């Protein structure tokens, strides 16, 4: 009935818890979003980028091991490539925690050992103590208690040198409980009582239950049951005060075993029932935590899907923008070359026009020259024709004069010369001589007149010689 009642209470409380869970689930995502915005503004490979990768991995550790591993391994790779030992140390710590959660203990120890070596080399003693403490916890889970004690005690020495009280208390508790499990109650009491004393000194009452219950177990092993019961009752009382259900469960179980050992089965049954009730409450809390984890993962998955969608859209937009830019650039280049070509054509046409104008001027000049030459040529032809006509006329006149005027005198002279050989009489011969002289003088007068006319007039006709006696 009690379980049923608790289940009903849990069922009626689940809705408001889910609302709280959703609010709690959004917190890691907001932190991741904030870190991613820093990541986008950082240069890949520098120390800030690596630190942000490690921090994102730490956030994912609480609800998504795969993502935590992805970011931590990226950080580790970049740290090793860029020789950034602090980044490698933190990355190995994160990976060690992930592997520890997955119960891959040997690989986890190897990562923590690397982190411890780097921390010691870099003098990061707090991180060195943490790595040793984590290694001790893994050996403890593997039930290799001597190795766990060795790692815990190394971590305790470093923490004491740092005066890290809270870490000292945790290590004292862990060392003490390890001694409990190997049945070394006296050694366990030494460390557990030191832990309790430190908690009392710091007035950390809420931390008492675990140590008090572990001391009670030591006395239980020593069969000092009444002393153990007193310590376990005190542990239970403080755990109930702070509603620490897991501590209530542990103290109730111890008290049930102690009362059974002294044959007080009524009290043993009561504390066993209390232990079951605490277990049910823890189950409810675990369910709430499970819902919180599921809600967180769902919200992160949605966010990542949304981011992937936005990234895809952004890539598409960038692609379209790129294509448009290329198209516009191509058009601009084409327009530029067309403009250049147009300008060159205009310049070429301008030069051609200038050449044509020059050619037109030259043609006009040639036309004018040809026209002038044609005009002169016509006049020249006319003059030459006239000259030729005149010369022909002169030739005709000359031929006429030659055949009529000059030939007359030549014939007369030839006739006189032909007669002279036959003239024996001197008187007749002298008359012939006189005729020859007269004809010769007349011929000379004619030729002189022709020469004068040629010199003075450039020509003559038959009428110009009409005055010459024949």
Coordinates of C-alpha atoms in Angstrom, one line a residue:
X1 CA 0.0 0.0 0.0
X2 CA 2.8 2.3 0.9
X3 CA 4.4 1.8 -2.5
X4 CA 1.1 2.4 -4.2
X5 CA 0.6 5.6 -2.2
X6 CA 4.1 6.8 -3.1
X7 CA 3.5 6.0 -6.7
X8 CA 0.2 8.0 -6.7
X9 CA 2.1 10.9 -5.1
X10 CA 4.8 10.7 -7.7
X11 CA 2.2 10.5 -10.5
X12 CA 0.4 13.7 -9.3
X13 CA 3.7 15.5 -8.8
X14 CA 5.1 14.6 -12.2
X15 CA 3.5 17.4 -14.2
X16 CA 4.8 20.3 -12.1
X17 CA 8.1 18.4 -11.9
X18 CA 8.2 18.2 -15.7
X19 CA 7.6 21.9 -15.9
X20 CA 10.5 22.5 -13.5
X21 CA 12.5 19.9 -15.5
X22 CA 11.9 21.8 -18.8
X23 CA 13.1 25.0 -17.1
X24 CA 16.2 23.2 -15.8
X25 CA 16.8 21.5 -19.2
X26 CA 17.0 24.8 -21.0
X27 CA 19.9 26.0 -18.8
X28 CA 22.6 23.7 -20.3
X29 CA 21.4 24.5 -23.8
X30 CA 21.6 28.3 -23.1
X31 CA 25.1 27.8 -21.9
X32 CA 26.0 25.7 -25.0
X33 CA 24.5 28.4 -27.2
X34 CA 26.5 31.1 -25.4
X35 CA 29.7 29.1 -25.8
X36 CA 29.0 28.4 -29.5
X37 CA 28.6 32.1 -30.1
X38 CA 32.1 32.6 -28.6
X39 CA 33.4 29.7 -30.7
X40 CA 32.2 31.4 -33.9
X41 CA 34.1 34.6 -33.1
X42 CA 37.3 32.7 -32.2
X43 CA 40.1 31.6 -34.6
X44 CA 40.2 27.9 -35.0
X45 CA 43.3 26.4 -33.2
X46 CA 44.0 29.3 -30.8
X47 CA 43.9 28.8 -27.0
X48 CA 40.5 30.5 -26.7
X49 CA 39.0 28.2 -29.3
X50 CA 40.3 25.1 -27.5
X51 CA 39.1 26.3 -24.1
X52 CA 35.6 26.8 -25.5
X53 CA 35.6 23.3 -27.1
X54 CA 36.6 21.8 -23.7
X55 CA 33.9 23.8 -21.9
X56 CA 31.2 22.7 -24.3
X57 CA 32.4 19.1 -23.8
X58 CA 32.0 19.6 -20.0
X59 CA 28.4 20.9 -20.4
X60 CA 27.5 17.9 -22.6
X61 CA 28.9 15.6 -20.0
X62 CA 25.7 15.9 -17.9
X63 CA 23.4 14.6 -20.6
X64 CA 25.1 13.6 -23.9
X65 CA 28.2 11.5 -23.8
X66 CA 28.6 11.3 -27.6
X67 CA 28.6 15.1 -28.0
X68 CA 30.9 15.5 -25.0
X69 CA 33.4 13.1 -26.6
X70 CA 33.2 14.8 -29.9
X71 CA 34.0 18.2 -28.6
X72 CA 36.7 16.9 -26.1
X73 CA 38.4 14.9 -28.9
X74 CA 38.4 18.0 -31.2
X75 CA 40.0 20.0 -28.3
X76 CA 42.6 17.3 -27.7
X77 CA 43.6 17.1 -31.3
X78 CA 43.9 20.9 -31.7
X79 CA 45.9 21.0 -28.4
X80 CA 48.4 18.4 -29.6
X81 CA 48.7 20.0 -33.1
X82 CA 49.2 23.5 -31.6
X83 CA 51.4 22.2 -28.7
X84 CA 49.0 23.5 -26.0
X85 CA 49.6 21.2 -23.0
X86 CA 47.0 22.8 -20.7
X87 CA 44.3 22.1 -23.4
X88 CA 45.5 18.5 -23.7
X89 CA 45.3 18.2 -19.9
X90 CA 41.7 19.4 -19.7
X91 CA 40.7 17.3 -22.8
X92 CA 42.1 14.1 -21.2
X93 CA 40.2 14.9 -18.0
X94 CA 37.0 15.3 -19.9
X95 CA 37.5 12.1 -22.0
X96 CA 38.5 10.2 -18.8
X97 CA 35.2 11.2 -17.2
X98 CA 33.2 10.1 -20.3
X99 CA 34.9 6.8 -20.4
X100 CA 34.4 6.4 -16.7
X101 CA 30.7 6.9 -17.1
X102 CA 30.7 4.3 -19.9
X103 CA 32.6 1.9 -17.5
X104 CA 35.5 1.7 -19.8
X105 CA 37.8 1.9 -16.8
X106 CA 41.2 1.0 -18.3
X107 CA 40.9 3.6 -21.0
X108 CA 39.6 6.1 -18.5
X109 CA 42.6 5.5 -16.2
X110 CA 45.0 6.0 -19.1
X111 CA 43.4 9.4 -19.9
X112 CA 43.5 10.5 -16.2
X113 CA 47.2 9.4 -16.0
X114 CA 48.0 11.5 -19.1
X115 CA 46.2 14.4 -17.5
X116 CA 48.0 13.9 -14.1
X117 CA 51.4 13.8 -15.9
X118 CA 50.7 17.1 -17.7
X119 CA 49.3 18.7 -14.6
X120 CA 52.4 17.8 -12.6
X121 CA 54.7 19.0 -15.4
X122 CA 52.8 22.3 -15.6
X123 CA 52.6 22.7 -11.8
X124 CA 48.8 22.7 -11.9
X125 CA 48.6 20.8 -8.6
X126 CA 44.8 21.1 -8.0
X127 CA 44.2 19.4 -11.4
X128 CA 46.9 16.9 -10.5
X129 CA 45.1 16.0 -7.3
X130 CA 41.8 15.8 -9.1
X131 CA 43.2 13.4 -11.7
X132 CA 44.7 11.2 -8.9
X133 CA 41.4 11.3 -7.0
X134 CA 39.5 10.3 -10.2
X135 CA 42.0 7.4 -10.8
X136 CA 41.4 6.3 -7.2
X137 CA 37.6 6.3 -7.8
X138 CA 38.0 4.1 -10.8
X139 CA 40.2 1.6 -9.0
X140 CA 37.6 1.7 -6.2
X141 CA 34.8 0.8 -8.7
X142 CA 36.9 -2.0 -10.0
X143 CA 37.3 -3.2 -6.4
X144 CA 41.0 -2.9 -6.7
X145 CA 41.3 -1.2 -3.3
X146 CA 45.1 -1.2 -2.8
X147 CA 45.5 0.7 -6.0
X148 CA 42.6 3.0 -5.0
X149 CA 44.2 3.7 -1.6
X150 CA 47.5 4.5 -3.3
X151 CA 45.9 7.0 -5.7
X152 CA 43.8 8.5 -2.9
X153 CA 46.8 9.0 -0.6
X154 CA 48.8 10.6 -3.4
X155 CA 46.0 13.0 -4.0
X156 CA 45.6 13.7 -0.3
X157 CA 49.3 14.7 0.0
X158 CA 48.9 17.2 -2.9
X159 CA 45.6 18.6 -1.5
X160 CA 47.1 19.0 2.0
X161 CA 49.9 21.0 0.4
X162 CA 47.3 23.2 -1.3
X163 CA 45.2 23.5 1.9
X164 CA 42.2 22.4 -0.2
X165 CA 39.9 21.5 2.8
X166 CA 36.9 20.3 0.9
X167 CA 39.1 18.0 -1.3
X168 CA 40.9 16.8 1.8
X169 CA 37.5 15.8 3.5
X170 CA 36.4 13.9 0.4
X171 CA 39.7 12.0 0.2
X172 CA 39.7 11.2 3.9
X173 CA 36.2 9.8 3.5
X174 CA 37.2 7.7 0.5
X175 CA 40.4 6.4 2.1
X176 CA 38.4 5.5 5.2
X177 CA 35.7 3.7 3.4
X178 CA 38.3 1.8 1.3
X179 CA 39.8 0.6 4.5
X180 CA 36.3 -0.4 5.7
X181 CA 35.9 -2.6 2.6
X182 CA 39.2 -4.4 3.1
X183 CA 38.2 -5.0 6.8
X184 CA 40.9 -2.6 8.2
X185 CA 38.5 -0.9 10.6
X186 CA 41.3 0.7 12.7
X187 CA 42.9 2.4 9.7
X188 CA 39.4 3.3 8.5
X189 CA 38.5 5.0 11.8
X190 CA 41.7 7.1 11.7
X191 CA 40.8 8.7 8.4
X192 CA 37.0 8.8 9.0
X193 CA 37.4 10.6 12.3
X194 CA 39.9 13.0 10.7
X195 CA 37.2 13.7 8.1
X196 CA 34.5 14.2 10.7
X197 CA 36.8 16.6 12.7
X198 CA 37.4 18.7 9.6
X199 CA 33.7 18.9 8.9
X200 CA 33.0 19.9 12.5
X201 CA 35.7 22.5 12.3
X202 CA 34.1 24.0 9.1
X203 CA 30.6 23.6 10.6
X204 CA 29.6 21.5 7.5
X205 CA 26.8 19.7 9.3
X206 CA 25.2 18.6 6.0
X207 CA 28.3 16.6 5.2
X208 CA 28.2 14.6 8.5
X209 CA 25.8 11.7 7.5
X210 CA 28.2 9.8 5.2
X211 CA 31.2 10.0 7.6
X212 CA 29.1 9.1 10.7
X213 CA 27.5 6.1 8.9
X214 CA 30.9 4.9 7.7
X215 CA 32.3 5.2 11.3
X216 CA 29.2 3.2 12.4
X217 CA 30.0 0.5 9.9
X218 CA 33.6 0.3 11.4
X219 CA 32.2 -0.2 14.9
X220 CA 29.7 -2.7 13.4
X221 CA 32.7 -4.7 12.1
X222 CA 34.3 -4.4 15.5
X223 CA 31.0 -5.7 17.0
X224 CA 30.5 -2.5 19.1
X225 CA 26.9 -2.4 18.1
X226 CA 25.5 0.2 20.5
X227 CA 28.2 2.7 19.7
X228 CA 27.5 2.0 16.0
X229 CA 23.8 2.5 16.5
X230 CA 24.3 5.9 18.2
X231 CA 26.5 7.1 15.3
X232 CA 24.1 5.8 12.7
X233 CA 21.1 7.4 14.4
X234 CA 22.9 10.7 14.4
X235 CA 23.7 10.2 10.7
X236 CA 20.0 9.5 10.0
X237 CA 18.8 12.5 12.0
X238 CA 21.0 14.9 10.1
X239 CA 20.2 13.3 6.7
X240 CA 16.4 13.7 7.5
X241 CA 17.0 17.3 8.5
X242 CA 18.6 18.0 5.1
X243 CA 16.3 15.6 3.2
X244 CA 19.3 13.6 1.9
X245 CA 17.4 10.6 0.7
X246 CA 20.4 8.5 -0.3
X247 CA 22.0 9.1 3.1
X248 CA 18.7 8.3 4.8
X249 CA 18.7 5.0 2.8
X250 CA 22.3 4.2 3.8
X251 CA 21.7 5.0 7.5
X252 CA 18.4 3.1 7.6
X253 CA 20.0 0.0 6.1
X254 CA 22.9 0.2 8.6
X255 CA 20.5 0.6 11.5
X256 CA 18.4 -2.3 10.3
X257 CA 21.5 -4.5 10.2
X258 CA 22.6 -3.3 13.6
X259 CA 19.3 -3.9 15.3
X260 CA 19.0 -7.3 13.7
X261 CA 22.5 -8.1 15.1
X262 CA 21.2 -7.4 18.6
X263 CA 18.0 -9.3 18.0
X264 CA 15.7 -6.2 18.1
X265 CA 13.7 -7.2 15.0
X266 CA 11.0 -4.7 15.6
X267 CA 13.4 -1.8 15.2
X268 CA 15.2 -3.7 12.4
X269 CA 11.9 -4.0 10.5
X270 CA 11.1 -0.3 11.1
X271 CA 14.4 0.9 9.7
X272 CA 14.2 -1.6 6.8
X273 CA 10.8 0.0 6.0
X274 CA 12.3 3.4 6.2
X275 CA 15.1 2.3 3.9
X276 CA 12.5 1.0 1.4
X277 CA 10.6 4.3 1.6
X278 CA 13.8 6.2 1.0
X279 CA 14.5 3.9 -2.0
X280 CA 11.1 4.7 -3.4
X281 CA 11.7 8.4 -3.0
X282 CA 15.1 8.1 -4.6
X283 CA 13.3 6.2 -7.4
X284 CA 11.0 9.2 -7.9
X285 CA 13.9 11.6 -7.8
X286 CA 15.8 9.4 -10.3
X287 CA 12.7 9.3 -12.5
X288 CA 12.6 13.1 -12.3
X289 CA 16.2 13.3 -13.2
X290 CA 15.7 10.8 -16.1
X291 CA 12.9 13.0 -17.4
X292 CA 15.1 16.0 -17.0
X293 CA 17.9 14.2 -19.0
X294 CA 15.4 13.1 -21.7
X295 CA 13.9 16.6 -21.9
X296 CA 17.4 18.1 -22.1
X297 CA 18.4 15.7 -24.8
X298 CA 15.2 16.3 -26.7
X299 CA 15.6 20.1 -26.5
X300 CA 19.3 19.9 -27.5
X301 CA 18.3 17.6 -30.4
X302 CA 15.6 20.0 -31.5
X303 CA 18.1 22.9 -31.2
X304 CA 20.7 21.1 -33.2
X305 CA 18.2 20.1 -35.8
X306 CA 17.1 23.8 -36.0
X307 CA 20.8 24.8 -36.2
X308 CA 21.4 22.2 -38.9
X309 CA 18.3 23.5 -40.8
X310 CA 19.5 27.1 -40.4
X311 CA 23.0 26.1 -41.5
X312 CA 21.6 24.3 -44.5
X313 CA 19.4 27.4 -45.3
X314 CA 22.4 29.6 -44.8
X315 CA 24.5 27.4 -47.1
X316 CA 21.7 27.6 -49.7
X317 CA 21.5 31.3 -49.3
X318 CA 25.2 31.7 -49.6
X319 CA 25.2 29.4 -52.7
X320 CA 22.4 31.5 -54.2
X321 CA 24.1 34.7 -53.2
X322 CA 27.3 33.3 -54.7
X323 CA 25.6 32.4 -57.9
X324 CA 23.9 35.8 -58.1
X325 CA 27.2 37.5 -57.3
X326 CA 29.0 35.5 -60.0
X327 CA 26.1 36.3 -62.5
X328 CA 26.3 40.0 -61.6
X329 CA 30.1 40.0 -61.8
X330 CA 29.9 38.2 -65.2
X331 CA 27.3 40.8 -66.4
X332 CA 29.5 43.6 -65.0
X333 CA 32.5 42.2 -66.8
X334 CA 30.5 41.7 -70.0
X335 CA 29.1 45.2 -69.7
X336 CA 32.6 46.5 -69.1
X337 CA 34.0 44.7 -72.1
X338 CA 31.0 45.7 -74.2
X339 CA 31.5 49.3 -73.1
X340 CA 35.3 49.1 -73.8
X341 CA 34.5 47.5 -77.2
X342 CA 31.9 50.2 -77.9
X343 CA 34.4 52.9 -76.9
X344 CA 37.0 51.3 -79.1
X345 CA 34.5 51.1 -82.0
X346 CA 33.6 54.8 -81.4
X347 CA 37.3 55.7 -81.4
X348 CA 37.8 53.6 -84.5
X349 CA 34.8 55.1 -86.2
X350 CA 36.1 58.5 -85.2
X351 CA 39.5 57.7 -86.7
X352 CA 37.8 56.3 -89.8
X353 CA 35.6 59.4 -90.1
X354 CA 38.7 61.6 -89.8
X355 CA 40.4 59.5 -92.5
X356 CA 37.3 59.7 -94.6
X357 CA 37.2 63.4 -94.2
X358 CA 40.9 63.6 -95.1
X359 CA 40.2 61.4 -98.1
X360 CA 37.2 63.5 -99.0
X361 CA 39.4 66.6 -98.8
X362 CA 42.1 64.8 -100.9
X363 CA 39.4 63.7 -103.4
X364 CA 38.0 67.2 -103.6
X365 CA 41.5 68.5 -104.1
X366 CA 42.1 65.9 -106.8
X367 CA 38.7 66.6 -108.3
X368 CA 39.4 70.3 -108.4
X369 CA 42.8 69.5 -109.8
X370 CA 41.3 67.1 -112.4
X371 CA 38.7 69.7 -113.3
X372 CA 41.3 72.4 -113.6
X373 CA 43.5 70.0 -115.6
X374 CA 40.5 69.1 -117.8
X375 CA 39.7 72.7 -118.3
X376 CA 43.3 73.4 -119.2
X377 CA 43.5 70.3 -121.3
X378 CA 40.5 71.4 -123.3
X379 CA 42.1 74.8 -123.8
X380 CA 45.4 73.2 -124.6
X381 CA 43.7 70.8 -127.1
X382 CA 42.0 73.7 -128.7
X383 CA 45.2 75.6 -128.8
X384 CA 47.1 72.6 -130.1
X385 CA 44.4 71.9 -132.6
X386 CA 44.5 75.5 -133.7
X387 CA 48.3 75.3 -133.8
X388 CA 48.1 72.1 -135.8
X389 CA 45.5 73.6 -138.1
X390 CA 47.7 76.6 -138.5
X391 CA 50.7 74.4 -139.1
X392 CA 48.8 72.4 -141.5
X393 CA 47.7 75.5 -143.2
X394 CA 51.3 76.7 -143.2
X395 CA 52.4 73.3 -144.6
X396 CA 49.8 73.6 -147.3
X397 CA 50.9 77.2 -148.0
X398 CA 54.5 76.1 -148.0
X399 CA 53.6 73.3 -150.3
X400 CA 51.8 75.7 -152.6
X401 CA 54.7 78.2 -152.5
X402 CA 57.2 75.4 -153.0
X403 CA 55.3 74.0 -155.9
X404 CA 54.5 77.3 -157.5
X405 CA 56.9 80.0 -156.3
X406 CA 60.1 78.2 -155.4
X407 CA 59.7 75.5 -158.1
X408 CA 59.3 78.3 -160.7
X409 CA 62.7 79.7 -159.9
X410 CA 64.4 76.3 -159.6
X411 CA 62.9 75.3 -163.0
X412 CA 64.0 78.5 -164.6
X413 CA 67.6 78.0 -163.2
X414 CA 67.6 74.4 -164.4
X415 CA 66.4 75.5 -167.8
X416 CA 69.1 78.1 -168.1
X417 CA 71.7 75.7 -166.9
X418 CA 70.6 73.2 -169.4
X419 CA 70.8 75.8 -172.3
X420 CA 74.2 77.1 -171.4
X421 CA 76.3 74.2 -172.8
X422 CA 74.7 74.7 -176.2
X423 CA 75.3 78.4 -176.4
X424 CA 78.5 79.1 -178.3
X425 CA 78.0 82.8 -178.8
X426 CA 79.5 84.8 -176.0
X427 CA 76.7 87.4 -176.3
X428 CA 74.1 84.7 -175.8
X429 CA 76.1 83.1 -173.1
X430 CA 76.3 86.4 -171.2
X431 CA 72.6 86.9 -171.5
X432 CA 72.1 83.5 -170.0
X433 CA 74.4 84.4 -167.1
X434 CA 72.4 87.6 -166.6
X435 CA 69.2 85.6 -166.5
X436 CA 70.8 83.2 -164.0
X437 CA 71.8 86.1 -161.8
X438 CA 68.4 87.7 -162.0
X439 CA 66.6 84.4 -161.2
X440 CA 69.0 83.7 -158.3
X441 CA 68.4 87.2 -156.9
X442 CA 64.6 86.8 -157.2
X443 CA 64.9 83.3 -155.5
X444 CA 67.0 84.9 -152.7
X445 CA 64.4 87.7 -152.3
X446 CA 61.7 85.1 -152.0
X447 CA 63.5 83.1 -149.4
X448 CA 64.3 86.2 -147.4
X449 CA 60.7 87.3 -147.5
X450 CA 59.6 83.8 -146.2
X451 CA 62.2 84.1 -143.4
X452 CA 61.0 87.5 -142.4
X453 CA 57.3 86.4 -142.3
X454 CA 58.2 83.4 -140.2
X455 CA 60.1 85.6 -137.7
X456 CA 57.6 88.3 -137.6
X457 CA 54.3 86.5 -137.9
X458 CA 55.2 82.9 -137.1
X459 CA 53.7 81.9 -140.5
X460 CA 52.6 83.1 -143.9
X461 CA 50.2 82.4 -146.7
X462 CA 50.3 82.9 -150.4
X463 CA 48.8 86.3 -150.3
X464 CA 51.7 87.6 -148.1
X465 CA 54.1 86.8 -151.0
X466 CA 51.9 88.4 -153.7
X467 CA 54.2 91.4 -153.8
X468 CA 57.2 89.2 -154.7
X469 CA 57.8 89.3 -158.5
X470 CA 57.5 86.0 -160.2

